[in-house]
Short mmCIF file of N, CA and C in Angstrom, two decimals:
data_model
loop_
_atom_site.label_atom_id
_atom_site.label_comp_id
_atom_site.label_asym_id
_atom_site.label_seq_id
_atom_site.Cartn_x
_atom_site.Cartn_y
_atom_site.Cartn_z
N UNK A 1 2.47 10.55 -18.01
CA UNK A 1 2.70 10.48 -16.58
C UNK A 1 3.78 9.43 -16.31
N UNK A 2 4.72 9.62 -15.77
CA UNK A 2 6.22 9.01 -15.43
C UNK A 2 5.96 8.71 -14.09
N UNK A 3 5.78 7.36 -13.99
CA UNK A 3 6.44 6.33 -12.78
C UNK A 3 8.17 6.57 -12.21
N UNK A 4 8.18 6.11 -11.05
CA UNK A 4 9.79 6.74 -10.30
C UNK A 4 8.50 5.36 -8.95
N UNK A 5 10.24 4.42 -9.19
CA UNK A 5 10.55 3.25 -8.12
C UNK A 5 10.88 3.47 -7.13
N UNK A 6 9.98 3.59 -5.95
CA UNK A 6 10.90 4.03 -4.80
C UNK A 6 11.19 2.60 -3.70
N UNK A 7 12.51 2.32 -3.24
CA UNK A 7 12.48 1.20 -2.84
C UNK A 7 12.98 1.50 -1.48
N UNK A 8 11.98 0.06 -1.43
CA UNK A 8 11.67 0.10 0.69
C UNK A 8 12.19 -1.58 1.06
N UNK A 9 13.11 -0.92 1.56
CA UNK A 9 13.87 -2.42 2.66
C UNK A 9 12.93 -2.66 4.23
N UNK A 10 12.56 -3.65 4.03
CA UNK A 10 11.63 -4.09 5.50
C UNK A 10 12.17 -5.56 5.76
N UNK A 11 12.66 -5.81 6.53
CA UNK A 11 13.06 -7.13 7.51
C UNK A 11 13.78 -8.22 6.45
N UNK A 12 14.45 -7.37 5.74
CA UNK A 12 15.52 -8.18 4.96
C UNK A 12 14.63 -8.62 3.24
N UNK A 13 13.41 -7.63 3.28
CA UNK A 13 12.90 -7.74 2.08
C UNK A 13 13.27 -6.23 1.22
N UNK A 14 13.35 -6.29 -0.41
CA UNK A 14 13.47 -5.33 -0.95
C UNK A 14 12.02 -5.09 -1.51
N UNK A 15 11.39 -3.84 -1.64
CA UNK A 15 9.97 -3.50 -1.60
C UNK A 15 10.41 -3.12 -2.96
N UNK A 16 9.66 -2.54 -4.00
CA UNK A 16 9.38 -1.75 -4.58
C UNK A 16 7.72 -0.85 -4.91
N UNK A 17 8.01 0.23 -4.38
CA UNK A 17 6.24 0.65 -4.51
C UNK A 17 7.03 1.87 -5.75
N UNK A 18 5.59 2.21 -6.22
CA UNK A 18 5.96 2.88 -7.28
C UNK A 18 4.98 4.37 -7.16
N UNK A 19 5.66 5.34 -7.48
CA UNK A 19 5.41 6.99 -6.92
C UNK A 19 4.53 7.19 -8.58
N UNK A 20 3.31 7.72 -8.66
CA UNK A 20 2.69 8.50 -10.01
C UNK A 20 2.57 10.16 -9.23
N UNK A 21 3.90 10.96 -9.50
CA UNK A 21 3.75 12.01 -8.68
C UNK A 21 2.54 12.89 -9.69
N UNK A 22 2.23 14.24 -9.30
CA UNK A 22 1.69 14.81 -9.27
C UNK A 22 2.13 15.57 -10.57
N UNK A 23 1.32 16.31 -11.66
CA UNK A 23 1.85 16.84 -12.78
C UNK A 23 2.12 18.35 -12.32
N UNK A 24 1.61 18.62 -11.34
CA UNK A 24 1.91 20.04 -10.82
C UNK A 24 2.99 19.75 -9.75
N UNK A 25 3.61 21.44 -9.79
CA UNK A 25 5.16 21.50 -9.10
C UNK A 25 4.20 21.04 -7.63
N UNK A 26 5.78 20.80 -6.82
CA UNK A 26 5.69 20.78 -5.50
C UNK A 26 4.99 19.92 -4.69
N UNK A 27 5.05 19.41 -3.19
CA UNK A 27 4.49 18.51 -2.81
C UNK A 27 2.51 18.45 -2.43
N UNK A 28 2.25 17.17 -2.46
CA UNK A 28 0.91 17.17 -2.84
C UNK A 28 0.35 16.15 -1.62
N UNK A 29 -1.03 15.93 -1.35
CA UNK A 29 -1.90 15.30 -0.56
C UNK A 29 -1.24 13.90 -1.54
N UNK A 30 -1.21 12.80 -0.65
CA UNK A 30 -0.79 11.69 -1.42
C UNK A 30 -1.53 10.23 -0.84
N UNK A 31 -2.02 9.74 -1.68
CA UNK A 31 -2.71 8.27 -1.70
C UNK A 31 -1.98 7.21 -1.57
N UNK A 32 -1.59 6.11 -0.91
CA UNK A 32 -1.02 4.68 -0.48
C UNK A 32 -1.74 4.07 -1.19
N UNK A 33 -1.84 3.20 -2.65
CA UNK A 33 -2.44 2.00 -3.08
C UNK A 33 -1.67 0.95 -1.98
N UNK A 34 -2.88 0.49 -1.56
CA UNK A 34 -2.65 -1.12 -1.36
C UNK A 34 -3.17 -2.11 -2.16
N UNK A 35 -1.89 -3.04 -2.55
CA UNK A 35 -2.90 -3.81 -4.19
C UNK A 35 -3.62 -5.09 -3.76
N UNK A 36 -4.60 -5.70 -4.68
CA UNK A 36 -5.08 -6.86 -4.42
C UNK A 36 -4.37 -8.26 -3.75
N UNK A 37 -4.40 -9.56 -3.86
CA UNK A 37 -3.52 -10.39 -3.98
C UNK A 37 -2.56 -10.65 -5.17
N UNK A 38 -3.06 -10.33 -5.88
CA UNK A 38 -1.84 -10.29 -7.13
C UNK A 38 -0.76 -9.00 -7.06
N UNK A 39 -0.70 -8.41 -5.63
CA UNK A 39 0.60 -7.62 -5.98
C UNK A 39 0.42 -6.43 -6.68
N UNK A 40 1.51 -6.08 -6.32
CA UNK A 40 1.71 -4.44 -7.35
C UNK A 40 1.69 -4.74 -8.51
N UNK A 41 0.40 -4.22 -9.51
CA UNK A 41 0.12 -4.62 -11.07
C UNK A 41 -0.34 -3.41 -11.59
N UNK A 42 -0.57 -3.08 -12.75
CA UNK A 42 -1.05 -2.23 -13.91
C UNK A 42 -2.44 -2.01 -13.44
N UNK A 43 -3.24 -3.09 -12.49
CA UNK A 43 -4.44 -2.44 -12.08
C UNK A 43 -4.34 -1.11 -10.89
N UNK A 44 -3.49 -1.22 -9.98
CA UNK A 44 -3.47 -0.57 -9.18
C UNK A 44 -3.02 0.93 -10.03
N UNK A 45 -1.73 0.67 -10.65
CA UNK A 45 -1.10 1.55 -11.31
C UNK A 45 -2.24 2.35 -12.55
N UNK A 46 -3.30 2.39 -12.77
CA UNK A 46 -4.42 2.70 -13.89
C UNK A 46 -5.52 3.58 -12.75
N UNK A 47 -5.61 3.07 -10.71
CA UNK A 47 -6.09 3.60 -10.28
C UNK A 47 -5.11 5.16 -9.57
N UNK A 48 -3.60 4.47 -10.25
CA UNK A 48 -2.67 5.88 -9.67
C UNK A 48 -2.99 6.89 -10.22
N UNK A 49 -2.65 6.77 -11.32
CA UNK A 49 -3.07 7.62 -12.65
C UNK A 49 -4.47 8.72 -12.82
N UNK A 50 -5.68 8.07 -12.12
CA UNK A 50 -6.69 8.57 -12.12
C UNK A 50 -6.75 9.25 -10.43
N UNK A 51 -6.16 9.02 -9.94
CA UNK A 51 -5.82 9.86 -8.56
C UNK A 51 -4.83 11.12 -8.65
N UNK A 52 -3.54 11.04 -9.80
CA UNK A 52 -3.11 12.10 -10.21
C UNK A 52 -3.74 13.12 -10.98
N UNK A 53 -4.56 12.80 -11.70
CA UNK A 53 -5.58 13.80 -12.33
C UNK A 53 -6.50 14.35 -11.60
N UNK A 54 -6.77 13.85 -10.00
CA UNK A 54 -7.88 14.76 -9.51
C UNK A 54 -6.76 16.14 -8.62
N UNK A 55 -5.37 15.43 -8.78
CA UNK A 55 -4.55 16.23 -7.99
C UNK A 55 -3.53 15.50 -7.14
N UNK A 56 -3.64 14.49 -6.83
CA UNK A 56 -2.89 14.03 -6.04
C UNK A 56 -1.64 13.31 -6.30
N UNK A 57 -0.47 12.98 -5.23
CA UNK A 57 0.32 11.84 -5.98
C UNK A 57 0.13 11.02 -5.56
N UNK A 58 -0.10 9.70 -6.06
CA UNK A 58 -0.26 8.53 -5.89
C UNK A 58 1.16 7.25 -5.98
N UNK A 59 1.35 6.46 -4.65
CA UNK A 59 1.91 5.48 -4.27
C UNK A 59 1.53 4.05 -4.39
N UNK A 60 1.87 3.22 -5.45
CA UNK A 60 1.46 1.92 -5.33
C UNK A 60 2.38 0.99 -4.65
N UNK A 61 2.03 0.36 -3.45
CA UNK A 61 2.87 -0.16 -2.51
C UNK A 61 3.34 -1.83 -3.30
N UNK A 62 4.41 -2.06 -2.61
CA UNK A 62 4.94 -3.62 -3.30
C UNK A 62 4.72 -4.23 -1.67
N UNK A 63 3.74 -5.76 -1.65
CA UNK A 63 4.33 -5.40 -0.16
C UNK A 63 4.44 -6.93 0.02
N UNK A 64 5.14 -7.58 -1.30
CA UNK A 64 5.76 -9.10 -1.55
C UNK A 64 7.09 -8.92 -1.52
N UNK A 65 7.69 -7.97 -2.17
CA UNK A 65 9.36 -8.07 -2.55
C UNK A 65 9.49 -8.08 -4.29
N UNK A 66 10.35 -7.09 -4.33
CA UNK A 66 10.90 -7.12 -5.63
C UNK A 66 10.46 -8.18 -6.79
N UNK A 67 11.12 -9.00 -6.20
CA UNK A 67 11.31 -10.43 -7.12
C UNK A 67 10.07 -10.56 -7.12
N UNK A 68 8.70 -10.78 -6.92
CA UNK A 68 7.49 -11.47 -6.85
C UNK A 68 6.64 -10.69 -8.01
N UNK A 69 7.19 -9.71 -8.16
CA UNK A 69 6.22 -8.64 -8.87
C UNK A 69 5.86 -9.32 -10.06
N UNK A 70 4.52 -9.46 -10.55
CA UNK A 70 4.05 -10.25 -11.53
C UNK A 70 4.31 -11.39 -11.73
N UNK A 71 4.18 -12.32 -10.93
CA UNK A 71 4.25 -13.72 -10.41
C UNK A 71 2.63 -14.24 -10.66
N UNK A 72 2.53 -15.64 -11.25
CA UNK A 72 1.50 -16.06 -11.29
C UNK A 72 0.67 -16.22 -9.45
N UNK A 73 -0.80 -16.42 -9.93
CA UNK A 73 -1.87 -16.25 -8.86
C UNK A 73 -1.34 -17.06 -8.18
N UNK A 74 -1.31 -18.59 -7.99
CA UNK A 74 -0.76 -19.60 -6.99
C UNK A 74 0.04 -18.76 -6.09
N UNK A 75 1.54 -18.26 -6.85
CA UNK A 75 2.78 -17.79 -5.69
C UNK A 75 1.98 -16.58 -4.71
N UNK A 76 1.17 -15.66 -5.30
CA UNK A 76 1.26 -14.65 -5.28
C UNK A 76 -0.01 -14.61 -3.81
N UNK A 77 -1.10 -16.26 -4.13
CA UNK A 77 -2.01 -16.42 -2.75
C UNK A 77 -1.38 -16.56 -1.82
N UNK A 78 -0.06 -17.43 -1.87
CA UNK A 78 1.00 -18.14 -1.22
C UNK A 78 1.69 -17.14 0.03
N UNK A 79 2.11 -15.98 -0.77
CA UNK A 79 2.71 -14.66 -0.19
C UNK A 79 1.74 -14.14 0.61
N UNK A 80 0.77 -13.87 0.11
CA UNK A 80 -0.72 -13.07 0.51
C UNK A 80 -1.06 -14.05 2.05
N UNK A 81 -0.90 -15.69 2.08
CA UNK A 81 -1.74 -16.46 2.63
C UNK A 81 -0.63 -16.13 3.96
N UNK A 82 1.20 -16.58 3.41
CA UNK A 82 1.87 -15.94 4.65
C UNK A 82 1.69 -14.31 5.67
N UNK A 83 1.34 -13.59 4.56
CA UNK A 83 1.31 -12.40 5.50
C UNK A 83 -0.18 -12.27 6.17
N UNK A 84 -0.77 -12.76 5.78
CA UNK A 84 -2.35 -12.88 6.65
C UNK A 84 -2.37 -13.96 7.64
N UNK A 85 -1.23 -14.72 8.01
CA UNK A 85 -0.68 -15.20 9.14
C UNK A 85 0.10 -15.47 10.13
N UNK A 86 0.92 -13.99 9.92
CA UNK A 86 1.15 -12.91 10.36
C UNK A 86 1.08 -11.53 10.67
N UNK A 87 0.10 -10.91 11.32
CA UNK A 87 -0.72 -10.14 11.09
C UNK A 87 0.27 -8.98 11.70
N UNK A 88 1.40 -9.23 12.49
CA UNK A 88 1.80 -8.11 13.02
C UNK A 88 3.13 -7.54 12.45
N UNK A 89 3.45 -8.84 11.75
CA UNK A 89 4.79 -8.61 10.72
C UNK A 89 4.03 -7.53 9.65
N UNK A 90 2.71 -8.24 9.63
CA UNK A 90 1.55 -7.36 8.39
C UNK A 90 2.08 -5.79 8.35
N UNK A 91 1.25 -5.86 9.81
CA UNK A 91 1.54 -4.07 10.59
C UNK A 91 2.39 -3.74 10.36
N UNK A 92 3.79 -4.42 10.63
CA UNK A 92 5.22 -3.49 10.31
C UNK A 92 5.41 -3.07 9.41
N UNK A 93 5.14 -4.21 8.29
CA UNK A 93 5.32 -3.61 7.01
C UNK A 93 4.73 -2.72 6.44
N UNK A 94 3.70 -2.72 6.78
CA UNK A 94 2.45 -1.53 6.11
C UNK A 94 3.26 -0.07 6.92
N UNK A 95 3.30 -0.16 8.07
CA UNK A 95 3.79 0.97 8.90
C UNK A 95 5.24 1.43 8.14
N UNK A 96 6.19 0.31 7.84
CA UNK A 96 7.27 0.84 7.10
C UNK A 96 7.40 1.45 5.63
N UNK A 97 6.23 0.82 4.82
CA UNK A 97 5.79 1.40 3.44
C UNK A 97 4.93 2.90 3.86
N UNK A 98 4.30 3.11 4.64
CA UNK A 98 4.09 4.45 5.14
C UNK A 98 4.96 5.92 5.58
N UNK A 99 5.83 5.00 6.27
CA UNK A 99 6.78 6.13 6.12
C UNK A 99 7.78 6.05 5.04
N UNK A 100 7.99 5.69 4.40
CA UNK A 100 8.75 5.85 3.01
C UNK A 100 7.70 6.89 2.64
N UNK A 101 6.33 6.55 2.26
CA UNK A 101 5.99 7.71 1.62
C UNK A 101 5.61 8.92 2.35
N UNK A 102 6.07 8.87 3.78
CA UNK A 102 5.78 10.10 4.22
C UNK A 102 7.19 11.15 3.94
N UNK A 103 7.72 10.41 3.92
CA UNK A 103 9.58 10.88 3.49
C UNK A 103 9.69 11.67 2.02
N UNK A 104 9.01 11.16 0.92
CA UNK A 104 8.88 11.67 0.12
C UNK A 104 8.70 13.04 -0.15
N UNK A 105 9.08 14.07 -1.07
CA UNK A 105 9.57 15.43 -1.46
C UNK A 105 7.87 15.44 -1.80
N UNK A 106 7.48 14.73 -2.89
CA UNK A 106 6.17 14.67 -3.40
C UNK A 106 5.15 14.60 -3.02
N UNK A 107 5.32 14.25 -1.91
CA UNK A 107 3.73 13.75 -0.67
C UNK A 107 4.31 14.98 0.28
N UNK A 108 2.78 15.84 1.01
CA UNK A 108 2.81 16.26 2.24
C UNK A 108 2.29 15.24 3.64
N UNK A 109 3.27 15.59 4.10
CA UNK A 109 3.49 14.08 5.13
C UNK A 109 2.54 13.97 6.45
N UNK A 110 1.65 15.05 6.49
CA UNK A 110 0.68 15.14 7.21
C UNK A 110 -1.03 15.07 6.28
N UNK A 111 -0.48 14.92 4.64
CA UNK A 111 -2.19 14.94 4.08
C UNK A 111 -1.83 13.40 3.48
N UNK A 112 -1.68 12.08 4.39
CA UNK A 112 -2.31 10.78 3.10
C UNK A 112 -3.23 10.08 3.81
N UNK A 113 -3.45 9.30 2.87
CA UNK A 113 -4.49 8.23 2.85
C UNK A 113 -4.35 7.31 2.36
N UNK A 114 -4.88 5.61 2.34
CA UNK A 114 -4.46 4.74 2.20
C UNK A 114 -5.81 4.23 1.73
N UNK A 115 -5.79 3.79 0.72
CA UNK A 115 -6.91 2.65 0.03
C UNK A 115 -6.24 1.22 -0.46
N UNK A 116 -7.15 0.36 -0.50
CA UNK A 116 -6.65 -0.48 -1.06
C UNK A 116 -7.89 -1.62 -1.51
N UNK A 117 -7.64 -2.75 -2.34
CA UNK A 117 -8.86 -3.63 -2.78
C UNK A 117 -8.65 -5.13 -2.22
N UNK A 118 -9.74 -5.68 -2.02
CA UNK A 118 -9.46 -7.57 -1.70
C UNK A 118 -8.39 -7.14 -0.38
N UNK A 119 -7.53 -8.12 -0.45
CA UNK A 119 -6.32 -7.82 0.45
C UNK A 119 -5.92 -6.52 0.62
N UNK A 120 -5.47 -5.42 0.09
CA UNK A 120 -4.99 -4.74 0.08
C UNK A 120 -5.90 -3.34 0.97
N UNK A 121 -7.55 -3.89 0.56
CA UNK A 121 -8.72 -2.92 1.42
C UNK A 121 -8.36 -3.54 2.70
N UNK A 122 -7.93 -5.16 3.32
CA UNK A 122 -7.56 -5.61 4.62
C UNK A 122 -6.35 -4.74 4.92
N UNK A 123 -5.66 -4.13 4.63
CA UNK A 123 -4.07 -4.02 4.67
C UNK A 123 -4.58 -2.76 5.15
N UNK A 124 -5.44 -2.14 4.15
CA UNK A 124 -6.04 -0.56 4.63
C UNK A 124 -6.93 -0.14 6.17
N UNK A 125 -7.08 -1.19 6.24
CA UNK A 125 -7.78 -0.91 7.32
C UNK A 125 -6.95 -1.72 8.79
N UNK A 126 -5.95 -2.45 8.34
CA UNK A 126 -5.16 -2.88 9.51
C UNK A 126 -3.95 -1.73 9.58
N UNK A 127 -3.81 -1.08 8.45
CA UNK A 127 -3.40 0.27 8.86
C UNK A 127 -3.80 1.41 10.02
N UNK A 128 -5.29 1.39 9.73
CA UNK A 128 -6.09 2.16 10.11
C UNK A 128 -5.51 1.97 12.07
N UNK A 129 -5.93 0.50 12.00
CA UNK A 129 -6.11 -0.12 13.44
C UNK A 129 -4.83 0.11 14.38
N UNK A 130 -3.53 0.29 13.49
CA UNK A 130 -2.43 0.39 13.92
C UNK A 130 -2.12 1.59 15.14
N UNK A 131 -3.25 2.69 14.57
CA UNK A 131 -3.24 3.85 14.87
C UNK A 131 -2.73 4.70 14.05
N UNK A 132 -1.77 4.39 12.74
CA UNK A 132 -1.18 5.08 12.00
C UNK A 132 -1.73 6.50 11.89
N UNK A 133 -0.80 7.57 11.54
CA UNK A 133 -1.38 9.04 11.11
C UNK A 133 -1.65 9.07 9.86
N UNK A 134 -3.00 8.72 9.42
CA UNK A 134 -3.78 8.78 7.98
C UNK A 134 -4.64 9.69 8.34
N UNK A 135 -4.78 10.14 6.85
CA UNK A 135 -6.09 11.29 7.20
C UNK A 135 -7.64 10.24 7.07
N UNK A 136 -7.14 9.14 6.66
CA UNK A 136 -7.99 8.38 6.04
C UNK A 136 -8.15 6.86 5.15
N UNK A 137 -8.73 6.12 5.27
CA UNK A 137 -8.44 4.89 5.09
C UNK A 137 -9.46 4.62 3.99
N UNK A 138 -9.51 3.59 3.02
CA UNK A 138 -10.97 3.06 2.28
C UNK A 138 -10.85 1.48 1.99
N UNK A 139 -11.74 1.06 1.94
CA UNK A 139 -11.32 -0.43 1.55
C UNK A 139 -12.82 -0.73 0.76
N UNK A 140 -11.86 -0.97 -0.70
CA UNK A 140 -12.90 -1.57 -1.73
C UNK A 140 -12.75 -2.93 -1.57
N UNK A 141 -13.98 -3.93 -1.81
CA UNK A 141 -14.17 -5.13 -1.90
C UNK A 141 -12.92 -5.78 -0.94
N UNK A 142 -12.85 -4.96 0.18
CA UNK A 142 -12.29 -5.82 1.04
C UNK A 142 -12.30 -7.11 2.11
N UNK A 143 -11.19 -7.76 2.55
CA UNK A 143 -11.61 -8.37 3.72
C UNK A 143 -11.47 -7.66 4.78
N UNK A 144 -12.75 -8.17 6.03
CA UNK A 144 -12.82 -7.28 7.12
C UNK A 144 -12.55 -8.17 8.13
N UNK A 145 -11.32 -8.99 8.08
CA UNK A 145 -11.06 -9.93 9.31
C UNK A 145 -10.22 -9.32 10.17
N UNK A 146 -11.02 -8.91 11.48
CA UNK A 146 -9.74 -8.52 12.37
C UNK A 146 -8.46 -8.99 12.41
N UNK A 147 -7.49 -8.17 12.58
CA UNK A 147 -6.09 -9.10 13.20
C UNK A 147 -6.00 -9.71 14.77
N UNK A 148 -6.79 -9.24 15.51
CA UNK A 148 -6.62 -10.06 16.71
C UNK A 148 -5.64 -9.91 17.65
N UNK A 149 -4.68 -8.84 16.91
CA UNK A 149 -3.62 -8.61 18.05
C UNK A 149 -3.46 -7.00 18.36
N UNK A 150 -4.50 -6.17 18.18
CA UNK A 150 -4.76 -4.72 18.78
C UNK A 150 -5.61 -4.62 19.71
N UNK A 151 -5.58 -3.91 20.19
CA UNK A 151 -6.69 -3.55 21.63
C UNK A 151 -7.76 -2.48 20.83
N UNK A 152 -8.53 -2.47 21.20
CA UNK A 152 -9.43 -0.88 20.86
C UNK A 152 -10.65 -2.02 19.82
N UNK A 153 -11.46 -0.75 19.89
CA UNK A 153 -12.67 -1.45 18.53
C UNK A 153 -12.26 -1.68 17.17
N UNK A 154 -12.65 -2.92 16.80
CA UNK A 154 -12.12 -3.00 15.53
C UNK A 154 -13.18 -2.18 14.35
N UNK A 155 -12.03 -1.77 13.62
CA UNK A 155 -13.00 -0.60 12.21
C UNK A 155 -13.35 -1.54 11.09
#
């Protein structure tokens, strides 16, 4: 199974999330990893993998910047601690890593969903709150701290 870098410019950051397309032709229902605090890693990328085998293609989002990718824990709380205090810069970004993969040849842009773990289950569900068009959201061992700056019930 062959990884393909797809890179996302957001507010003067270079993203890299990484596509595990689908082993069958043509476009597919597609999954948004959102990763822990440590960033886009081999864990997320091991849960792509097992999402392409039930059928799907799977997206592991970068949502530090290029450069950070596999950066020790300290930098990587550091990044994590800025964007969880900014909760709406949060939103943009998540909203802008969304449509990248709705753009995609490989994803059908009306079937995804977004999971994510620790931080990344927060990210999933401040997705959710955004209003974004997901078919669906999950958050493993996540945090469930509102952001504080949406109207409506928090999920």
């Amino acid at each position: 199974m062959t990884s393909r870098a797809i890179s996302i410019r957001h507010d003067g950051a270079e993203l890299e999330a990484l596509l595990v397309p689908s082993t069958r032709d043509g476009p597919h229902p597609a999954v948004l990893i959102l990763p822990t605090i440590m960033g886009r890693s081999d864990l997320e990328l091991g849960f792509a993998r097992r999402l392409v085998g039930l059928g799907y293609a799977a997206i592991v989002a970068d949502l530090y910047g290029r450069e950070h990718i596999g950066k020790p824990r300290e930098e990587c709380r550091a990044l994590m601690m800025a964007l969880l205090g900014d909760r709406p810069f949060l939103q943009d970004r998540l909203l802008a890593v969304l449509e990248a993969v709705r753009a995609l040849p490989e994803a059908v842009p009306v079937r995804l969903a977004a999971i994510g773990y620790c931080f990344g289950g927060l990210c999933a569900l401040d997705l959710a709150r955004t209003g974004a068009e997901v078919r669906g959201v999950a958050s493993f061992h996540g945090l469930f701290t509102p952001p504080g700056n949406l109207d409506g019930t928090p999920i």
